[in-house]
Amino acid sequence: MHTTPSPRESASGPESDATTELQAEVARLRARNQALETQLQAAREELESFAYAVSHDLRSPLRHIVGHIELFRSHMQIDHDPKAVKYISTITDAGRRMGQMIDGLLAFSRLGRAPLADGMADCAALVAGARAALAEHTRERAIVWDIGPLPPVRGDTQLLADVWARLLENAVKFTRQQPLARIRVGAQPGDGGATVFFVCDNGAGFHSAQAHRLFGVFQRLHHARDFEGLGVGLALARRIVERHGGRMWADSTPGEGSCFYFSLPEAAPA
């Protein structure tokens, strides 16, 4: 006699087996992903510790080198020899630039070590402060600022102020060759309740395919003779945003300007 299988018996058929196998595979993938994230975090912390140690230990001997070069110049009284003065000046300038690079590397490594201060950051006030700090350098420039509404976010106010300062400084620098610079700042809703902020300009721009290089330490897309800098500012800005659980990216066209974006989540930083 034929009987209808019970729900318990039906649940043990091929479909149930496939579901169980799929769930097991998802669990394995999650575990693997978690292990990779743990390894990545450990590697990042090790790299930051190494960068901190190296940059910290290099500062003192470099100061001695630069200082003794100046003493050598004074002691040998070579100011009457143009070639000697040029050689000493070149060495001194290179030493000072190296010192700036070491300071930048040290600042970058410290970002991963210091705890975040949890609070509410007034982004409108941070942008106003960044603009005020640039006033001395932009007084003779023709710049149109378009500042949209900027909501407050939860995070470390001091570090987020640094992000805004670096992005606005970047926009001012790379619009220098424009007779009329246009810099637009604003915010828009992002995924998952996040807020996406942006700084756009009509400056030199770059190829978007190279955008990833902008956020590497000491990476530059323009020659130093055209635009000064060490290639540390954007790396620092992105690291700060990442510490807040967000991300930073850029879009650009050569000769038509650039837009830099960063997202900050609704939740408090870890």
PDB file of N, CA and C in Angstrom, residues 100-176:
ATOM      1  N   GLN A 100      61.579  65.095   5.201  1.00  0.00           N
ATOM      2  CA  GLN A 100      60.134  65.255   5.036  1.00  0.00           C
ATOM      3  C   GLN A 100      59.464  63.927   4.696  1.00  0.00           C
ATOM      4  N   MET A 101      60.126  63.120   3.888  1.00  0.00           N
ATOM      5  CA  MET A 101      59.572  61.810   3.532  1.00  0.00           C
ATOM      6  C   MET A 101      59.529  60.896   4.752  1.00  0.00           C
ATOM      7  N   ILE A 102      60.572  60.946   5.572  1.00  0.00           N
ATOM      8  CA  ILE A 102      60.591  60.138   6.791  1.00  0.00           C
ATOM      9  C   ILE A 102      59.468  60.581   7.726  1.00  0.00           C
ATOM     10  N   ASP A 103      59.270  61.896   7.856  1.00  0.00           N
ATOM     11  CA  ASP A 103      58.185  62.399   8.693  1.00  0.00           C
ATOM     12  C   ASP A 103      56.829  61.933   8.170  1.00  0.00           C
ATOM     13  N   GLY A 104      56.666  61.929   6.835  1.00  0.00           N
ATOM     14  CA  GLY A 104      55.422  61.457   6.249  1.00  0.00           C
ATOM     15  C   GLY A 104      55.192  59.984   6.504  1.00  0.00           C
ATOM     16  N   LEU A 105      56.256  59.187   6.388  1.00  0.00           N
ATOM     17  CA  LEU A 105      56.152  57.752   6.650  1.00  0.00           C
ATOM     18  C   LEU A 105      55.838  57.497   8.117  1.00  0.00           C
ATOM     19  N   LEU A 106      56.437  58.292   8.987  1.00  0.00           N
ATOM     20  CA  LEU A 106      56.176  58.142  10.409  1.00  0.00           C
ATOM     21  C   LEU A 106      54.724  58.490  10.731  1.00  0.00           C
ATOM     22  N   ALA A 107      54.222  59.553  10.121  1.00  0.00           N
ATOM     23  CA  ALA A 107      52.821  59.944  10.338  1.00  0.00           C
ATOM     24  C   ALA A 107      51.879  58.866   9.831  1.00  0.00           C
ATOM     25  N   PHE A 108      52.208  58.257   8.689  1.00  0.00           N
ATOM     26  CA  PHE A 108      51.357  57.211   8.126  1.00  0.00           C
ATOM     27  C   PHE A 108      51.330  55.994   9.043  1.00  0.00           C
ATOM     28  N   SER A 109      52.495  55.598   9.553  1.00  0.00           N
ATOM     29  CA  SER A 109      52.553  54.413  10.413  1.00  0.00           C
ATOM     30  C   SER A 109      51.833  54.652  11.739  1.00  0.00           C
ATOM     31  N   ARG A 110      51.851  55.888  12.226  1.00  0.00           N
ATOM     32  CA  ARG A 110      51.186  56.191  13.493  1.00  0.00           C
ATOM     33  C   ARG A 110      49.668  56.091  13.382  1.00  0.00           C
ATOM     34  N   LEU A 111      49.131  56.289  12.176  1.00  0.00           N
ATOM     35  CA  LEU A 111      47.680  56.250  12.010  1.00  0.00           C
ATOM     36  C   LEU A 111      47.098  54.897  12.381  1.00  0.00           C
ATOM     37  N   GLY A 112      47.861  53.835  12.148  1.00  0.00           N
ATOM     38  CA  GLY A 112      47.355  52.508  12.466  1.00  0.00           C
ATOM     39  C   GLY A 112      47.555  52.119  13.921  1.00  0.00           C
ATOM     40  N   ARG A 113      48.264  52.955  14.685  1.00  0.00           N
ATOM     41  CA  ARG A 113      48.597  52.613  16.048  1.00  0.00           C
ATOM     42  C   ARG A 113      47.784  53.379  17.079  1.00  0.00           C
ATOM     43  N   ALA A 114      47.400  54.589  16.733  1.00  0.00           N
ATOM     44  CA  ALA A 114      46.695  55.438  17.699  1.00  0.00           C
ATOM     45  C   ALA A 114      45.196  55.125  17.711  1.00  0.00           C
ATOM     46  N   PRO A 115      44.565  55.107  18.876  1.00  0.00           N
ATOM     47  CA  PRO A 115      43.112  54.868  18.940  1.00  0.00           C
ATOM     48  C   PRO A 115      42.342  56.063  18.395  1.00  0.00           C
ATOM     49  N   LEU A 116      41.137  55.807  17.905  1.00  0.00           N
ATOM     50  CA  LEU A 116      40.277  56.871  17.405  1.00  0.00           C
ATOM     51  C   LEU A 116      39.485  57.490  18.550  1.00  0.00           C
ATOM     52  N   ALA A 117      39.329  58.792  18.490  1.00  0.00           N
ATOM     53  CA  ALA A 117      38.479  59.494  19.448  1.00  0.00           C
ATOM     54  C   ALA A 117      37.052  59.484  18.902  1.00  0.00           C
ATOM     55  N   ASP A 118      36.125  58.990  19.681  1.00  0.00           N
ATOM     56  CA  ASP A 118      34.735  58.873  19.226  1.00  0.00           C
ATOM     57  C   ASP A 118      33.966  60.138  19.594  1.00  0.00           C
ATOM     58  N   GLY A 119      33.351  60.757  18.590  1.00  0.00           N
ATOM     59  CA  GLY A 119      32.561  61.961  18.822  1.00  0.00           C
ATOM     60  C   GLY A 119      31.809  62.323  17.559  1.00  0.00           C
ATOM     61  N   MET A 120      31.186  63.481  17.547  1.00  0.00           N
ATOM     62  CA  MET A 120      30.479  63.968  16.369  1.00  0.00           C
ATOM     63  C   MET A 120      31.321  65.049  15.703  1.00  0.00           C
ATOM     64  N   ALA A 121      31.606  64.840  14.432  1.00  0.00           N
ATOM     65  CA  ALA A 121      32.424  65.791  13.676  1.00  0.00           C
ATOM     66  C   ALA A 121      31.522  66.650  12.799  1.00  0.00           C
ATOM     67  N   ASP A 122      31.628  67.953  12.959  1.00  0.00           N
ATOM     68  CA  ASP A 122      30.856  68.920  12.180  1.00  0.00           C
ATOM     69  C   ASP A 122      31.608  69.175  10.866  1.00  0.00           C
ATOM     70  N   CYS A 123      31.228  68.478   9.810  1.00  0.00           N
ATOM     71  CA  CYS A 123      31.964  68.561   8.548  1.00  0.00           C
ATOM     72  C   CYS A 123      31.913  69.959   7.938  1.00  0.00           C
ATOM     73  N   ALA A 124      30.811  70.657   8.100  1.00  0.00           N
ATOM     74  CA  ALA A 124      30.727  72.020   7.572  1.00  0.00           C
ATOM     75  C   ALA A 124      31.780  72.912   8.241  1.00  0.00           C
ATOM     76  N   ALA A 125      31.940  72.769   9.553  1.00  0.00           N
ATOM     77  CA  ALA A 125      32.941  73.557  10.268  1.00  0.00           C
ATOM     78  C   ALA A 125      34.355  73.134   9.889  1.00  0.00           C
ATOM     79  N   LEU A 126      34.554  71.846   9.648  1.00  0.00           N
ATOM     80  CA  LEU A 126      35.882  71.359   9.264  1.00  0.00           C
ATOM     81  C   LEU A 126      36.290  71.908   7.897  1.00  0.00           C
ATOM     82  N   VAL A 127      35.350  71.961   6.967  1.00  0.00           N
ATOM     83  CA  VAL A 127      35.636  72.517   5.649  1.00  0.00           C
ATOM     84  C   VAL A 127      35.920  74.012   5.747  1.00  0.00           C
ATOM     85  N   ALA A 128      35.133  74.711   6.558  1.00  0.00           N
ATOM     86  CA  ALA A 128      35.363  76.154   6.749  1.00  0.00           C
ATOM     87  C   ALA A 128      36.751  76.396   7.340  1.00  0.00           C
ATOM     88  N   GLY A 129      37.159  75.563   8.284  1.00  0.00           N
ATOM     89  CA  GLY A 129      38.478  75.693   8.871  1.00  0.00           C
ATOM     90  C   GLY A 129      39.588  75.419   7.869  1.00  0.00           C
ATOM     91  N   ALA A 130      39.382  74.410   7.016  1.00  0.00           N
ATOM     92  CA  ALA A 130      40.377  74.086   6.000  1.00  0.00           C
ATOM     93  C   ALA A 130      40.511  75.224   4.994  1.00  0.00           C
ATOM     94  N   ARG A 131      39.392  75.834   4.628  1.00  0.00           N
ATOM     95  CA  ARG A 131      39.439  76.977   3.704  1.00  0.00           C
ATOM     96  C   ARG A 131      40.152  78.166   4.330  1.00  0.00           C
ATOM     97  N   ALA A 132      39.895  78.397   5.596  1.00  0.00           N
ATOM     98  CA  ALA A 132      40.542  79.519   6.280  1.00  0.00           C
ATOM     99  C   ALA A 132      42.054  79.322   6.323  1.00  0.00           C
ATOM    100  N   ALA A 133      42.494  78.072   6.526  1.00  0.00           N
ATOM    101  CA  ALA A 133      43.926  77.792   6.575  1.00  0.00           C
ATOM    102  C   ALA A 133      44.591  78.008   5.219  1.00  0.00           C
ATOM    103  N   LEU A 134      43.813  77.894   4.136  1.00  0.00           N
ATOM    104  CA  LEU A 134      44.351  78.077   2.789  1.00  0.00           C
ATOM    105  C   LEU A 134      44.259  79.524   2.304  1.00  0.00           C
ATOM    106  N   ALA A 135      43.637  80.381   3.087  1.00  0.00           N
ATOM    107  CA  ALA A 135      43.360  81.747   2.635  1.00  0.00           C
ATOM    108  C   ALA A 135      44.628  82.491   2.233  1.00  0.00           C
ATOM    109  N   GLU A 136      45.699  82.318   3.001  1.00  0.00           N
ATOM    110  CA  GLU A 136      46.944  83.026   2.717  1.00  0.00           C
ATOM    111  C   GLU A 136      47.508  82.629   1.355  1.00  0.00           C
ATOM    112  N   HIS A 137      47.319  81.361   0.979  1.00  0.00           N
ATOM    113  CA  HIS A 137      47.873  80.858  -0.282  1.00  0.00           C
ATOM    114  C   HIS A 137      46.946  81.104  -1.474  1.00  0.00           C
ATOM    115  N   THR A 138      45.714  81.465  -1.207  1.00  0.00           N
ATOM    116  CA  THR A 138      44.746  81.630  -2.294  1.00  0.00           C
ATOM    117  C   THR A 138      44.299  83.076  -2.481  1.00  0.00           C
ATOM    118  N   ARG A 139      44.901  83.997  -1.713  1.00  0.00           N
ATOM    119  CA  ARG A 139      44.444  85.391  -1.745  1.00  0.00           C
ATOM    120  C   ARG A 139      44.549  86.001  -3.139  1.00  0.00           C
ATOM    121  N   GLU A 140      45.587  85.654  -3.878  1.00  0.00           N
ATOM    122  CA  GLU A 140      45.793  86.211  -5.216  1.00  0.00           C
ATOM    123  C   GLU A 140      45.173  85.342  -6.309  1.00  0.00           C
ATOM    124  N   ARG A 141      44.472  84.293  -5.919  1.00  0.00           N
ATOM    125  CA  ARG A 141      43.888  83.367  -6.889  1.00  0.00           C
ATOM    126  C   ARG A 141      42.418  83.680  -7.126  1.00  0.00           C
ATOM    127  N   ALA A 142      41.954  83.389  -8.338  1.00  0.00           N
ATOM    128  CA  ALA A 142      40.527  83.489  -8.651  1.00  0.00           C
ATOM    129  C   ALA A 142      39.921  82.099  -8.477  1.00  0.00           C
ATOM    130  N   ILE A 143      39.226  81.896  -7.360  1.00  0.00           N
ATOM    131  CA  ILE A 143      38.653  80.582  -7.047  1.00  0.00           C
ATOM    132  C   ILE A 143      37.174  80.745  -6.725  1.00  0.00           C
ATOM    133  N   VAL A 144      36.345  79.962  -7.384  1.00  0.00           N
ATOM    134  CA  VAL A 144      34.917  79.910  -7.079  1.00  0.00           C
ATOM    135  C   VAL A 144      34.679  78.660  -6.233  1.00  0.00           C
ATOM    136  N   TRP A 145      34.227  78.866  -5.008  1.00  0.00           N
ATOM    137  CA  TRP A 145      33.925  77.758  -4.102  1.00  0.00           C
ATOM    138  C   TRP A 145      32.418  77.490  -4.128  1.00  0.00           C
ATOM    139  N   ASP A 146      32.051  76.242  -4.322  1.00  0.00           N
ATOM    140  CA  ASP A 146      30.647  75.815  -4.282  1.00  0.00           C
ATOM    141  C   ASP A 146      30.535  74.772  -3.176  1.00  0.00           C
ATOM    142  N   ILE A 147      30.119  75.223  -2.003  1.00  0.00           N
ATOM    143  CA  ILE A 147      30.057  74.341  -0.830  1.00  0.00           C
ATOM    144  C   ILE A 147      28.599  73.979  -0.562  1.00  0.00           C
ATOM    145  N   GLY A 148      28.268  72.710  -0.707  1.00  0.00           N
ATOM    146  CA  GLY A 148      26.913  72.247  -0.448  1.00  0.00           C
ATOM    147  C   GLY A 148      26.719  71.876   1.018  1.00  0.00           C
ATOM    148  N   PRO A 149      25.513  71.465   1.390  1.00  0.00           N
ATOM    149  CA  PRO A 149      25.249  71.037   2.770  1.00  0.00           C
ATOM    150  C   PRO A 149      26.119  69.825   3.130  1.00  0.00           C
ATOM    151  N   LEU A 150      26.697  69.849   4.314  1.00  0.00           N
ATOM    152  CA  LEU A 150      27.575  68.769   4.765  1.00  0.00           C
ATOM    153  C   LEU A 150      27.084  68.291   6.131  1.00  0.00           C
ATOM    154  N   PRO A 151      26.543  67.093   6.200  1.00  0.00           N
ATOM    155  CA  PRO A 151      26.013  66.604   7.486  1.00  0.00           C
ATOM    156  C   PRO A 151      27.131  66.234   8.451  1.00  0.00           C
ATOM    157  N   PRO A 152      26.872  66.304   9.733  1.00  0.00           N
ATOM    158  CA  PRO A 152      27.860  65.834  10.714  1.00  0.00           C
ATOM    159  C   PRO A 152      27.969  64.313  10.654  1.00  0.00           C
ATOM    160  N   VAL A 153      29.103  63.787  11.073  1.00  0.00           N
ATOM    161  CA  VAL A 153      29.312  62.340  11.101  1.00  0.00           C
ATOM    162  C   VAL A 153      29.970  61.969  12.428  1.00  0.00           C
ATOM    163  N   ARG A 154      29.842  60.703  12.772  1.00  0.00           N
ATOM    164  CA  ARG A 154      30.492  60.225  13.982  1.00  0.00           C
ATOM    165  C   ARG A 154      31.916  59.797  13.646  1.00  0.00           C
ATOM    166  N   GLY A 155      32.877  60.296  14.415  1.00  0.00           N
ATOM    167  CA  GLY A 155      34.259  59.921  14.166  1.00  0.00           C
ATOM    168  C   GLY A 155      35.220  60.797  14.944  1.00  0.00           C
ATOM    169  N   ASP A 156      36.499  60.670  14.615  1.00  0.00           N
ATOM    170  CA  ASP A 156      37.565  61.434  15.253  1.00  0.00           C
ATOM    171  C   ASP A 156      37.666  62.794  14.562  1.00  0.00           C
ATOM    172  N   THR A 157      37.251  63.843  15.235  1.00  0.00           N
ATOM    173  CA  THR A 157      37.187  65.175  14.625  1.00  0.00           C
ATOM    174  C   THR A 157      38.546  65.637  14.117  1.00  0.00           C
ATOM    175  N   GLN A 158      39.587  65.440  14.892  1.00  0.00           N
ATOM    176  CA  GLN A 158      40.910  65.908  14.506  1.00  0.00           C
ATOM    177  C   GLN A 158      41.410  65.209  13.243  1.00  0.00           C
ATOM    178  N   LEU A 159      41.201  63.906  13.172  1.00  0.00           N
ATOM    179  CA  LEU A 159      41.659  63.165  12.000  1.00  0.00           C
ATOM    180  C   LEU A 159      40.819  63.502  10.766  1.00  0.00           C
ATOM    181  N   LEU A 160      39.504  63.647  10.947  1.00  0.00           N
ATOM    182  CA  LEU A 160      38.655  63.996   9.807  1.00  0.00           C
ATOM    183  C   LEU A 160      38.945  65.419   9.320  1.00  0.00           C
ATOM    184  N   ALA A 161      39.347  66.300  10.228  1.00  0.00           N
ATOM    185  CA  ALA A 161      39.771  67.637   9.811  1.00  0.00           C
ATOM    186  C   ALA A 161      40.984  67.541   8.895  1.00  0.00           C
ATOM    187  N   ASP A 162      41.859  66.595   9.175  1.00  0.00           N
ATOM    188  CA  ASP A 162      43.049  66.387   8.343  1.00  0.00           C
ATOM    189  C   ASP A 162      42.651  65.898   6.951  1.00  0.00           C
ATOM    190  N   VAL A 163      41.642  65.042   6.872  1.00  0.00           N
ATOM    191  CA  VAL A 163      41.162  64.561   5.564  1.00  0.00           C
ATOM    192  C   VAL A 163      40.672  65.733   4.720  1.00  0.00           C
ATOM    193  N   TRP A 164      39.810  66.570   5.310  1.00  0.00           N
ATOM    194  CA  TRP A 164      39.295  67.720   4.567  1.00  0.00           C
ATOM    195  C   TRP A 164      40.404  68.674   4.173  1.00  0.00           C
ATOM    196  N   ALA A 165      41.350  68.921   5.085  1.00  0.00           N
ATOM    197  CA  ALA A 165      42.446  69.842   4.785  1.00  0.00           C
ATOM    198  C   ALA A 165      43.266  69.345   3.605  1.00  0.00           C
ATOM    199  N   ARG A 166      43.550  68.061   3.565  1.00  0.00           N
ATOM    200  CA  ARG A 166      44.375  67.506   2.485  1.00  0.00           C
ATOM    201  C   ARG A 166      43.630  67.510   1.151  1.00  0.00           C
ATOM    202  N   LEU A 167      42.344  67.215   1.167  1.00  0.00           N
ATOM    203  CA  LEU A 167      41.584  67.198  -0.085  1.00  0.00           C
ATOM    204  C   LEU A 167      41.415  68.608  -0.651  1.00  0.00           C
ATOM    205  N   LEU A 168      41.143  69.590   0.201  1.00  0.00           N
ATOM    206  CA  LEU A 168      40.997  70.963  -0.290  1.00  0.00           C
ATOM    207  C   LEU A 168      42.345  71.515  -0.750  1.00  0.00           C
ATOM    208  N   GLU A 169      43.402  71.213  -0.016  1.00  0.00           N
ATOM    209  CA  GLU A 169      44.741  71.641  -0.429  1.00  0.00           C
ATOM    210  C   GLU A 169      45.102  71.030  -1.782  1.00  0.00           C
ATOM    211  N   ASN A 170      44.719  69.788  -1.971  1.00  0.00           N
ATOM    212  CA  ASN A 170      44.971  69.101  -3.233  1.00  0.00           C
ATOM    213  C   ASN A 170      44.241  69.798  -4.385  1.00  0.00           C
ATOM    214  N   ALA A 171      42.976  70.154  -4.150  1.00  0.00           N
ATOM    215  CA  ALA A 171      42.189  70.832  -5.180  1.00  0.00           C
ATOM    216  C   ALA A 171      42.767  72.202  -5.514  1.00  0.00           C
ATOM    217  N   VAL A 172      43.191  72.946  -4.495  1.00  0.00           N
ATOM    218  CA  VAL A 172      43.789  74.264  -4.719  1.00  0.00           C
ATOM    219  C   VAL A 172      45.091  74.133  -5.509  1.00  0.00           C
ATOM    220  N   LYS A 173      45.899  73.154  -5.150  1.00  0.00           N
ATOM    221  CA  LYS A 173      47.191  72.979  -5.808  1.00  0.00           C
ATOM    222  C   LYS A 173      47.032  72.650  -7.294  1.00  0.00           C
ATOM    223  N   PHE A 174      46.156  71.707  -7.608  1.00  0.00           N
ATOM    224  CA  PHE A 174      46.074  71.218  -8.979  1.00  0.00           C
ATOM    225  C   PHE A 174      45.172  72.067  -9.880  1.00  0.00           C
ATOM    226  N   THR A 175      44.598  73.145  -9.334  1.00  0.00           N
ATOM    227  CA  THR A 175      43.888  74.117 -10.175  1.00  0.00           C
ATOM    228  C   THR A 175      44.723  75.375 -10.373  1.00  0.00           C
ATOM    229  N   ARG A 176      45.967  75.340  -9.939  1.00  0.00           N
ATOM    230  CA  ARG A 176      46.824  76.523  -9.969  1.00  0.00           C
ATOM    231  C   ARG A 176      46.974  77.091 -11.377  1.00  0.00           C
TER     232      ARG A 176
END
